[in-house]
Coordinates of C-alpha atoms in Angstrom, one line a residue:
Chain A
M1 CA 0.0 -0.1 -0.1
Q2 CA 1.2 3.6 -0.9
I3 CA 0.0 6.4 1.0
K4 CA 0.0 9.3 -1.4
T5 CA -2.0 11.8 0.6
V6 CA -2.4 12.7 4.5
T7 CA -4.6 15.0 6.3
V8 CA -4.3 16.4 9.9
G9 CA -6.9 18.6 11.5
Y10 CA -6.2 20.4 14.9
S11 CA -8.3 22.3 17.2
R12 CA -8.5 24.0 20.3
T13 CA -11.4 25.7 22.9
I14 CA -10.4 28.6 24.6
G15 CA -12.8 28.9 28.3
L16 CA -14.0 32.5 28.3
P17 CA -14.7 34.0 32.2
N18 CA -18.4 34.3 31.3
Y19 CA -19.5 30.4 30.7
G20 CA -18.6 30.9 27.3
S21 CA -16.1 28.9 24.6
A22 CA -14.6 29.9 21.6
R23 CA -13.5 27.3 19.2
F24 CA -10.1 27.4 16.4
S25 CA -9.7 24.8 14.0
V26 CA -7.5 24.2 10.9
E27 CA -7.5 21.4 8.5
Y28 CA -4.2 20.5 6.5
G29 CA -3.6 18.0 3.6
A30 CA -0.3 17.2 2.4
E31 CA 0.5 15.1 -1.4
L32 CA 3.4 12.9 -0.1
A33 CA 6.7 12.8 -2.8
P34 CA 7.7 9.1 -3.8
G35 CA 9.4 7.6 -1.1
E36 CA 8.6 10.0 1.8
D37 CA 7.8 9.2 5.4
P38 CA 3.9 9.5 6.1
A39 CA 4.8 9.8 10.0
A40 CA 6.9 12.3 9.8
A41 CA 4.9 14.2 7.1
T42 CA 1.9 13.9 9.8
R43 CA 3.8 15.1 12.8
A44 CA 5.1 17.9 10.7
L45 CA 1.3 18.9 9.2
H46 CA 0.7 18.1 13.0
R47 CA 2.9 21.0 14.2
E48 CA 2.3 23.6 11.2
A49 CA -1.7 23.3 12.2
R50 CA -1.3 23.8 16.0
E51 CA 1.2 27.1 15.2
E52 CA -1.9 28.0 13.0
V53 CA -4.5 27.9 15.4
K54 CA -2.2 29.3 18.3
R55 CA -1.5 31.9 15.9
Q56 CA -5.1 32.6 15.7
A57 CA -6.3 31.9 18.8
L58 CA -3.8 34.3 19.9
P59 CA -5.6 37.8 20.0
L60 CA -8.5 36.4 22.0
V61 CA -6.3 34.9 24.9
R62 CA -4.2 38.3 24.9
Q63 CA -7.7 40.0 25.5
V64 CA -8.8 37.6 28.2
N65 CA -5.6 37.2 30.2
Q66 CA -6.1 40.9 30.1
K67 CA -9.4 41.0 31.5
L68 CA -8.5 38.6 33.7
D69 CA -5.4 40.4 35.4
E70 CA -7.5 43.9 35.4
V71 CA -9.7 42.3 37.8
F72 CA -7.0 41.8 40.2
E73 CA -5.8 45.4 39.5
H74 CA -9.0 47.0 40.4
L75 CA -9.4 44.8 43.8
P76 CA -9.1 47.2 47.0
E77 CA -5.2 47.1 48.0
A78 CA -6.1 44.8 51.1
V79 CA -7.6 42.0 49.2
Q80 CA -4.4 42.4 46.6
A81 CA -1.9 42.0 49.2
E82 CA -3.9 39.0 50.9
I83 CA -3.5 37.3 47.2
L84 CA -0.1 38.0 46.3
R85 CA 0.5 37.2 50.5
L86 CA -0.7 33.6 49.7
V87 CA 1.1 33.9 45.8
E88 CA 4.2 34.3 47.6
E89 CA 3.9 31.7 50.6
G90 CA 2.9 29.2 47.1
K91 CA -0.7 28.9 48.7
A92 CA -2.2 30.2 45.5
S93 CA -1.5 31.2 41.8
Chain B
M1 CA 5.1 43.5 44.5
I2 CA 7.1 40.4 43.8
Q3 CA 9.6 40.8 40.9
G4 CA 9.2 37.7 38.8
L5 CA 6.2 36.5 40.2
T6 CA 3.6 39.7 39.8
T7 CA 5.4 41.4 38.0
N8 CA 5.0 39.4 34.9
R9 CA 1.5 38.9 35.1
A10 CA -1.2 39.7 37.9
P11 CA -3.0 36.3 39.9
R12 CA -5.6 35.4 37.4
P13 CA -9.0 34.4 38.6
T14 CA -10.6 31.0 37.9
R15 CA -14.2 29.8 38.8
I16 CA -14.6 28.1 42.1
G17 CA -18.2 28.0 42.8
V18 CA -21.8 28.3 42.9
L19 CA -24.1 30.4 45.4
R20 CA -27.2 28.4 45.0
K21 CA -30.9 29.7 46.3
G22 CA -32.1 26.3 47.1
E23 CA -31.1 23.1 49.0
R24 CA -29.3 20.3 46.6
K25 CA -31.9 18.2 44.4
P26 CA -32.9 15.1 46.3
A27 CA -31.8 11.9 45.6
Q28 CA -34.5 10.9 43.7
G29 CA -37.3 12.5 41.4
N30 CA -36.9 15.8 39.3
R31 CA -37.9 18.1 41.4
P32 CA -35.7 20.9 42.7
G33 CA -34.4 21.1 46.1
R34 CA -36.4 23.5 48.7
D35 CA -36.0 26.8 48.5
L36 CA -33.9 28.4 51.6
D37 CA -33.7 31.4 53.4
R38 CA -30.0 31.7 52.5
F39 CA -27.1 30.9 50.1
R40 CA -25.5 27.6 49.6
F41 CA -22.4 27.3 48.3
D42 CA -21.5 24.8 45.7
P43 CA -17.7 24.5 45.1
E44 CA -16.2 23.6 42.3
A45 CA -15.2 19.6 42.5
G46 CA -16.8 19.8 45.9
D47 CA -13.3 21.4 47.4
P48 CA -14.3 21.0 50.8
A49 CA -11.1 23.9 51.8
L50 CA -13.7 26.5 50.0
L51 CA -16.6 24.6 51.6
E52 CA -15.0 25.1 55.3
A53 CA -14.1 28.5 54.6
F54 CA -17.4 30.1 53.6
A55 CA -19.1 28.1 56.6
A56 CA -16.3 30.0 59.0
A57 CA -17.3 33.0 57.2
Y58 CA -21.0 33.2 56.9
P59 CA -22.5 30.5 59.0
D60 CA -25.6 31.7 58.6
G61 CA -25.1 31.7 54.8
N62 CA -26.2 35.6 54.6
D63 CA -24.9 39.0 54.3
I64 CA -21.8 37.9 52.3
E65 CA -19.5 40.3 51.4
V66 CA -18.5 40.8 48.0
Y67 CA -16.8 42.5 45.0
L68 CA -17.8 42.8 41.4
P69 CA -15.0 41.9 38.8
Y70 CA -15.9 43.7 36.0
Q71 CA -16.6 47.8 34.9
T72 CA -20.1 47.3 34.1
A73 CA -23.7 46.0 35.2
D74 CA -23.9 44.3 32.0
E75 CA -20.2 42.7 32.1
N76 CA -21.1 41.3 35.9
F77 CA -24.5 40.1 35.4
E78 CA -25.9 38.2 32.7
A79 CA -29.5 37.7 32.1
W80 CA -31.1 35.5 29.8
Q81 CA -34.1 32.9 28.4
E82 CA -32.7 29.7 28.1
E83 CA -33.6 26.3 27.4
W84 CA -31.4 23.1 28.5
T85 CA -31.7 19.5 28.1
A86 CA -30.6 17.3 31.2
S87 CA -26.6 18.2 30.2
Q88 CA -26.9 21.0 27.1
L89 CA -27.9 24.5 26.3
K90 CA -30.6 24.1 23.6
H91 CA -30.9 27.9 23.0
R92 CA -30.5 31.3 24.6
C93 CA -32.4 34.1 23.8
D94 CA -33.9 37.2 25.1
G95 CA -37.2 36.2 25.0
V96 CA -37.7 37.6 21.2
H97 CA -34.8 36.3 19.2
V98 CA -32.1 33.8 19.7
Y99 CA -28.9 34.5 20.3
E100 CA -25.8 32.7 19.4
R101 CA -21.8 32.8 20.4
D102 CA -19.7 33.8 17.6
Q103 CA -17.3 30.8 17.8
R104 CA -14.0 32.9 17.2
T105 CA -15.1 35.6 19.7
G106 CA -17.0 34.1 22.1
E107 CA -19.6 37.2 21.8
L108 CA -23.0 36.8 21.8
H109 CA -25.1 38.2 19.4
D110 CA -28.4 38.0 17.9
T111 CA -29.1 35.6 15.0
G112 CA -32.7 36.9 14.1
R113 CA -34.1 34.0 14.6
P114 CA -37.3 33.9 16.7
C115 CA -37.7 32.3 20.1
P116 CA -38.7 28.9 19.5
G117 CA -40.3 29.0 22.9
G118 CA -39.6 26.4 25.7
C119 CA -37.4 28.7 27.8
K120 CA -37.1 30.1 30.9
Q121 CA -35.0 33.0 32.7
V122 CA -32.1 32.6 34.5
G123 CA -29.3 35.1 35.9
R124 CA -25.7 34.9 36.7
L125 CA -24.2 37.3 38.6
T126 CA -20.6 37.2 38.6
V127 CA -18.7 37.7 42.0
I128 CA -15.2 37.6 44.4
V129 CA -15.7 36.9 47.7
P130 CA -12.5 37.8 50.3
A131 CA -13.4 35.4 52.9
L132 CA -12.8 32.6 51.0
I133 CA -9.1 34.0 49.3
S134 CA -8.0 34.4 52.9
G135 CA -10.0 30.9 54.0
A136 CA -9.3 28.9 51.1
S137 CA -6.5 30.5 49.7
R138 CA -8.3 30.5 46.5
F139 CA -8.8 33.8 44.0
G140 CA -11.6 33.1 42.0
F141 CA -15.2 33.7 40.9
V142 CA -18.1 32.7 42.6
T143 CA -21.5 32.9 40.5
V144 CA -24.8 34.4 42.5
L145 CA -27.4 31.7 40.3
T146 CA -30.5 32.8 40.3
T147 CA -33.8 32.1 37.7
S148 CA -36.3 34.2 39.6
I149 CA -37.6 36.9 37.5
Y150 CA -37.8 39.0 40.4
D151 CA -34.1 38.8 41.6
I152 CA -33.2 39.5 37.9
A153 CA -35.3 42.7 37.9
E154 CA -34.0 43.9 41.3
L155 CA -30.6 42.9 40.7
S156 CA -29.9 44.3 37.1
Q157 CA -31.9 47.4 38.4
A158 CA -29.5 48.0 41.8
L159 CA -26.6 47.2 39.5
A160 CA -27.3 49.7 37.2
Y161 CA -28.0 52.1 39.4
Y162 CA -24.8 51.5 41.2
E163 CA -22.9 51.8 37.9
M164 CA -24.3 55.3 37.7
L165 CA -23.4 55.7 41.4
A166 CA -19.7 55.0 41.3
G167 CA -19.4 57.2 38.2
G168 CA -19.3 54.2 35.7
D169 CA -17.3 51.8 37.2
L170 CA -18.3 49.0 39.8
R171 CA -14.9 47.5 40.4
G172 CA -13.3 48.0 44.0
I173 CA -16.9 48.4 46.0
P174 CA -17.4 46.8 48.6
F175 CA -21.0 45.4 48.1
V176 CA -23.4 43.0 50.5
L177 CA -25.0 40.3 48.9
S178 CA -28.4 39.0 51.1
R179 CA -31.6 37.3 50.7
R180 CA -34.0 39.1 52.1
E181 CA -38.2 38.3 52.9
R182 CA -40.5 40.3 50.3
E183 CA -44.0 38.8 49.7
V184 CA -44.6 38.2 46.0
S185 CA -47.6 37.4 44.4
V186 CA -47.5 33.8 42.9
P187 CA -50.4 31.4 40.9
M188 CA -51.0 28.6 42.8
N189 CA -54.2 26.4 42.0
G190 CA -55.4 28.5 39.4
K191 CA -55.7 31.7 41.3
R192 CA -52.9 33.9 42.8
A193 CA -51.6 33.8 46.4
R194 CA -49.7 36.5 48.6
V195 CA -46.5 34.1 49.4
T196 CA -43.3 34.6 51.4
K197 CA -40.1 34.6 49.5
H198 CA -36.1 34.9 50.3
L199 CA -35.4 37.1 47.2
I200 CA -31.4 38.3 46.4
F201 CA -30.1 42.0 46.8
I202 CA -27.1 43.3 46.5
E203 CA -25.9 46.9 48.0
P204 CA -22.6 48.6 48.6
S205 CA -21.3 48.3 52.1
Q206 CA -22.4 51.2 54.8
R207 CA -18.6 52.4 54.7
W208 CA -18.3 52.9 51.1
V209 CA -21.7 54.5 51.4
S210 CA -20.7 57.2 54.5
N211 CA -17.6 57.5 52.2
R212 CA -19.0 58.9 49.4
L213 CA -21.6 60.8 51.5
E214 CA -19.2 62.7 53.3
A215 CA -17.2 63.2 49.7
A216 CA -20.4 64.7 48.5
R217 CA -21.0 66.6 51.3
R218 CA -17.2 68.2 51.2
A219 CA -17.8 69.1 47.5
A220 CA -21.1 70.5 47.8
L221 CA -20.0 72.7 50.6
A222 CA -17.3 73.8 48.4
A223 CA -14.8 73.8 51.7
P224 CA -11.1 73.5 51.5
P225 CA -10.8 70.2 53.0
E226 CA -8.0 69.7 55.4
V227 CA -7.7 66.1 53.8
K228 CA -8.3 65.2 50.5
L229 CA -10.5 62.4 49.7
L230 CA -9.2 60.8 46.5
V231 CA -10.7 57.8 44.6
D232 CA -7.9 55.0 43.5
S233 CA -8.8 55.0 39.8
R234 CA -7.3 51.7 39.4
T235 CA -9.2 50.4 42.7
G236 CA -12.2 52.6 43.2
E237 CA -11.6 52.4 47.0
I238 CA -11.6 55.8 48.5
H239 CA -8.6 56.8 50.6
D240 CA -8.0 59.5 53.4
A241 CA -4.6 61.6 52.5
P242 CA -2.5 64.4 52.9
A243 CA -2.6 66.4 49.6
D244 CA 1.0 66.4 49.6
D245 CA 1.5 62.3 49.3
V246 CA -0.7 62.7 46.1
E247 CA 0.6 61.7 42.8
E248 CA -2.0 63.1 40.4
A249 CA -1.6 60.9 37.9
D250 CA -2.6 58.2 40.2
Y251 CA -5.7 59.4 41.8
R252 CA -9.1 61.5 40.6
E253 CA -10.7 63.4 42.9
V254 CA -14.3 63.0 43.9
P255 CA -16.4 65.3 41.4
P256 CA -18.0 67.5 42.9
V257 CA -22.2 67.6 43.7
P258 CA -24.0 70.5 42.7
V259 CA -25.2 72.7 46.2
G260 CA -28.8 72.0 47.0
Q261 CA -28.6 69.0 45.9
P262 CA -29.4 65.6 47.4
A263 CA -25.6 63.9 47.3
V264 CA -25.2 60.5 47.1
Q265 CA -27.5 58.3 48.4
D266 CA -27.8 56.0 51.0
H267 CA -28.7 52.5 49.1
Q268 CA -31.4 52.0 51.4
T269 CA -32.9 55.3 50.3
R270 CA -32.6 55.7 47.0
P271 CA -35.4 58.3 46.4
M272 CA -38.4 58.3 44.2
T273 CA -38.2 59.7 41.0
P274 CA -40.6 62.7 40.0
F275 CA -42.0 60.6 38.0
Q276 CA -42.9 57.8 40.4
R277 CA -44.5 60.8 42.8
Q278 CA -46.4 62.3 40.1
K279 CA -48.0 58.6 39.5
L280 CA -48.5 58.1 42.9
L281 CA -50.5 61.4 43.2
E282 CA -52.6 60.4 40.4
L283 CA -53.4 57.3 41.6
A284 CA -53.9 58.6 45.5
E285 CA -56.4 61.0 44.0
E286 CA -58.5 58.6 42.3
Y287 CA -58.3 55.9 45.2
F288 CA -59.1 58.7 48.2
E289 CA -60.8 60.9 46.2
A290 CA -60.6 63.7 47.7
V291 CA -59.2 67.4 47.1
P292 CA -55.5 67.4 45.8
D293 CA -54.5 69.6 49.0
E294 CA -56.0 66.2 50.9
T295 CA -54.5 63.7 48.8
E296 CA -51.0 64.2 49.7
N297 CA -51.5 64.0 53.4
L298 CA -53.6 60.4 52.7
L299 CA -51.0 58.9 50.8
D300 CA -48.6 60.0 53.7
D301 CA -50.4 57.9 55.9
L302 CA -50.5 55.2 53.6
F303 CA -47.0 55.4 53.0
I304 CA -46.7 55.2 56.8
E305 CA -49.2 52.2 56.8
Q306 CA -47.6 50.4 53.8
V307 CA -43.6 51.0 54.6
G308 CA -43.6 52.2 57.8
R309 CA -42.6 56.2 57.0
G310 CA -43.8 59.0 54.6
I311 CA -43.5 60.2 51.5
S312 CA -41.0 62.4 51.6
V313 CA -38.4 60.3 53.0
A314 CA -39.5 57.1 50.9
T315 CA -37.0 55.5 48.6
Y316 CA -37.6 54.0 45.1
N317 CA -38.3 50.9 46.4
E318 CA -40.7 52.0 49.2
A319 CA -42.6 53.7 46.3
R320 CA -42.6 51.2 44.1
E321 CA -44.2 48.8 46.6
V322 CA -47.0 51.7 47.4
T323 CA -47.5 52.5 43.4
A324 CA -48.5 48.7 43.3
Y325 CA -50.6 48.8 46.4
L326 CA -52.4 51.6 44.6
L327 CA -53.3 49.3 41.2
R328 CA -54.3 46.5 43.1
E329 CA -57.2 48.4 45.0
K330 CA -57.7 50.4 41.5
R331 CA -58.2 46.5 39.8
N332 CA -60.2 45.6 42.5
R333 CA -62.6 48.5 42.7
R334 CA -63.0 48.5 38.7
P335 CA -66.3 46.2 37.4
V336 CA -65.0 43.8 35.1
E337 CA -67.8 43.1 32.6
Q338 CA -66.9 42.0 29.5
P339 CA -68.2 42.8 26.0
Q340 CA -71.4 41.3 25.6
P341 CA -72.0 41.5 21.9
E342 CA -75.2 39.1 22.3
P343 CA -78.0 40.9 24.1
P344 CA -79.0 39.0 27.5
A345 CA -79.3 35.6 27.2
E346 CA -82.9 35.4 28.4
Q347 CA -84.8 36.9 25.7
P348 CA -88.2 37.3 24.8
Q349 CA -89.1 35.0 22.5
P350 CA -90.8 35.5 19.3
N351 CA -94.2 34.5 20.6
G352 CA -93.3 35.5 24.1
D353 CA -95.9 38.4 25.2
L354 CA -95.2 42.3 24.7
S355 CA -95.0 43.5 28.7
R356 CA -92.2 40.8 29.1
A357 CA -89.6 42.7 26.1
W358 CA -90.6 45.7 27.3
Q359 CA -89.3 44.5 30.9
F360 CA -85.7 43.6 29.4
W361 CA -85.7 47.3 27.5
S362 CA -86.7 48.8 30.6
S363 CA -83.5 46.9 32.7
A364 CA -81.2 48.1 29.5
V365 CA -82.2 51.4 29.7
S366 CA -81.7 51.5 33.3
Q367 CA -78.2 50.1 33.1
A368 CA -77.0 52.7 30.2
K369 CA -78.8 55.5 31.9
A370 CA -76.5 54.7 35.2
L371 CA -73.8 55.2 33.2
G372 CA -74.8 58.2 31.6
L373 CA -75.8 56.8 28.3
T374 CA -78.4 57.9 26.4
P375 CA -80.7 55.4 25.1
E376 CA -82.4 55.4 21.7
A377 CA -85.7 56.4 21.2
L378 CA -88.4 53.9 21.3
D379 CA -92.4 54.9 21.8
G380 CA -94.9 53.0 23.4
A381 CA -96.1 51.8 20.1
A382 CA -93.3 49.4 19.2
T383 CA -93.5 46.1 17.9
Y384 CA -92.1 43.4 19.6
D385 CA -89.2 43.2 17.0
E386 CA -88.2 46.7 17.3
I387 CA -88.6 46.4 20.9
K388 CA -85.9 43.1 21.2
A389 CA -83.6 44.9 18.6
A390 CA -83.3 47.8 20.3
T391 CA -82.6 45.9 23.5
S392 CA -80.2 44.2 22.1
N393 CA -78.2 47.0 20.8
L394 CA -78.9 49.1 24.0
S395 CA -77.0 45.9 26.1
S396 CA -74.4 46.1 23.8
R397 CA -73.7 49.7 24.0
V398 CA -73.5 49.1 27.7
A399 CA -70.9 46.5 27.3
W400 CA -68.6 48.5 25.0
F401 CA -69.0 51.6 26.8
Q402 CA -67.7 49.8 29.8
R403 CA -64.9 47.6 28.0
Y404 CA -64.2 51.3 26.7
K405 CA -64.0 52.5 30.5
Q406 CA -61.6 49.7 31.6
L407 CA -59.5 50.1 28.5
A408 CA -59.0 53.9 29.0
G409 CA -58.4 52.9 32.9
Y410 CA -55.7 50.5 31.4
G411 CA -54.1 53.0 28.7
D412 CA -54.1 55.4 32.3
E413 CA -51.2 53.4 33.7
L414 CA -49.5 52.5 30.7
G415 CA -49.0 56.3 29.5
V416 CA -51.6 56.0 26.5
T417 CA -54.1 58.9 26.5
P418 CA -57.7 58.3 24.3
D419 CA -57.8 60.4 21.3
E420 CA -61.3 61.2 23.1
D421 CA -62.7 61.6 26.7
E422 CA -65.2 58.3 27.2
G423 CA -67.6 61.6 27.7
A424 CA -67.4 61.5 23.8
F425 CA -69.3 58.1 23.6
L426 CA -72.1 59.0 25.7
E427 CA -74.6 59.5 22.5
V428 CA -72.4 57.4 19.9
P429 CA -73.6 54.4 17.9
L430 CA -72.5 51.0 18.7
D431 CA -70.2 50.4 15.9
A432 CA -68.2 53.8 16.4
L433 CA -68.1 52.7 20.0
R434 CA -66.5 49.0 19.2
Q435 CA -64.2 50.5 16.8
A436 CA -63.4 53.1 19.4
A437 CA -62.5 50.3 22.2
E438 CA -60.4 48.5 19.3
V439 CA -58.7 51.6 18.7
L440 CA -57.6 52.2 22.1
A441 CA -56.5 48.4 22.4
R442 CA -54.3 48.6 19.5
D443 CA -53.0 51.6 21.0
I444 CA -52.3 49.6 24.6
R445 CA -50.5 47.0 22.6
A446 CA -48.1 50.0 21.0
A447 CA -47.4 51.5 24.0
V448 CA -46.2 48.2 25.7
C449 CA -43.8 47.1 22.4
E450 CA -42.6 50.5 23.2
I451 CA -41.8 50.6 26.8
H452 CA -40.8 46.9 25.9
A453 CA -38.0 47.9 23.4
H454 CA -36.5 50.2 26.5
A455 CA -37.2 48.2 29.5
E456 CA -34.0 46.7 30.5
T457 CA -35.4 43.8 31.8
P458 CA -36.0 41.0 29.8
L459 CA -40.0 39.9 29.4
A460 CA -41.6 38.1 26.7
L461 CA -44.0 40.0 24.6
P462 CA -47.3 38.2 24.5
A463 CA -48.7 36.9 21.4
E464 CA -50.3 39.2 18.9
D465 CA -53.9 37.7 20.0
A466 CA -53.6 37.5 23.6
K467 CA -56.2 39.3 25.8
I468 CA -55.6 42.7 26.3
E469 CA -55.1 42.3 29.7
V470 CA -52.4 39.8 29.2
W471 CA -50.5 42.7 27.6
V472 CA -51.3 45.2 30.3
E473 CA -50.1 43.0 33.0
V474 CA -46.6 42.6 30.8
G475 CA -46.8 46.5 30.5
R476 CA -47.2 47.1 34.6
Q477 CA -44.2 44.8 35.0
L478 CA -42.0 46.1 32.6
L479 CA -43.2 49.9 33.7
Y480 CA -43.5 49.8 37.3
G481 CA -42.2 46.2 38.0
H482 CA -45.6 46.1 39.5
E483 CA -45.9 43.8 42.8
P484 CA -42.3 43.1 43.1
G485 CA -42.0 39.2 43.0
E486 CA -45.0 38.6 40.8
P487 CA -44.4 36.3 37.6
V488 CA -45.8 36.9 34.0
P489 CA -49.4 35.5 34.3
F490 CA -49.2 33.5 31.1

């Protein structure tokens, strides 16, 4: 049997703070050259697909993280200090 | 600040639990758990440390100190109509159109598709409970869940108000979340009954309110303060700090409040609006049937009787309570006769005697005159058929006139002014009267649609052909939050 094409799909779901989620996915296919290793081609495609999904998701991830960072930054100082104390003690993240 | 640990990024909250209103669902059956008079904390994955921390901080499960994580009321509190299977959301809508999430952004958008029905309202308030940070070493969001239409209305109105009060940013304000007893009207065995429920309330802590009042008072007096009251632009906290210590970029001064105007009010004494006052006076005038000068005194007495204090110091919610009382009384007093397009069931038979026909005619004339309607002229020589036709016409005029008055009353509540005063219909023929009533009903429906379009609280509009009373009830709820706790009756 000769494998002539490989297809790889990759998707990632990003959880959002308001119970929602966003989904990013790509599907890549490639034709194999004679003698080319299908497994290696699949791994390469998978890597490409993962990078592409990360690239697509990055703006939203940054936006969500910024919003979450702002939550901490707008807490009263006493509460912030308590959280930082716990982080320092390794009890919270 | 810890270099390398917190300078790279701030600690980020995760979701750590839900504050519920009811007991856990029984092991058997599908009935929900019994409603409680406090909150039940349901931690993520049943985390015992969180459970213990909550129980230690709030043994009675009430009056929970919280902070809101986001800037606006809408971000902190989401309310939708949702239809769920056992584990999956079937649809989410605003009562009119279905909303779906954009797969790439997670944002909800209006699909324009009509709501397929079968959905129920649900409200989710996101809070941070500081007691869980210190007690369980967990920094995260807690969701306050409710499916009560009254909670949803109360929370959305309260948060919108506090957002305005706090200059558009709810973050950094210590709030107290509580459950308090309220009497509400619910459907029971086909009738309505008043029952006591524990609704959710959110209000800023007394300390924050006092600080705001003090800040506003100083600003209003325009006296040079010895100590500047400053609002931290990042956290919203109010600090007492010597002016010299203040870096301008870090702080903004509390905005001045115009002299002579009540400054920032205690949340519990949010004053009634001029509109509420005007509406109350109109209703009271009708209720007491008194001259305007006396009405205000009588209304004051009614406030003391109903909410325990006079009108001059009554709050927004207390005014709502008294408005609901007066509307209820007005409804109870109003005759509820429906139009009778057909003459009374007991009619003179074709072969019946003439004196009986005159009897029915005379009864219809009495009813008409009692309302001020002018009956058609009918001389003593009329035939049996003429008397029967005139009786039928007059009875229908009486019924439609009463209906018109009833609709005018509904219109009055919802701000619809009829084109003509009811006095103009005392002598008009039946068809014109019927047409006027239909036009008024159409105007009332249009007014409810208008109110609905500008309402903050989502309520489904009735079907196009629903009874006008159903439309009026929705209008009342949207406009007055009529009878706090009362569900939409359809």
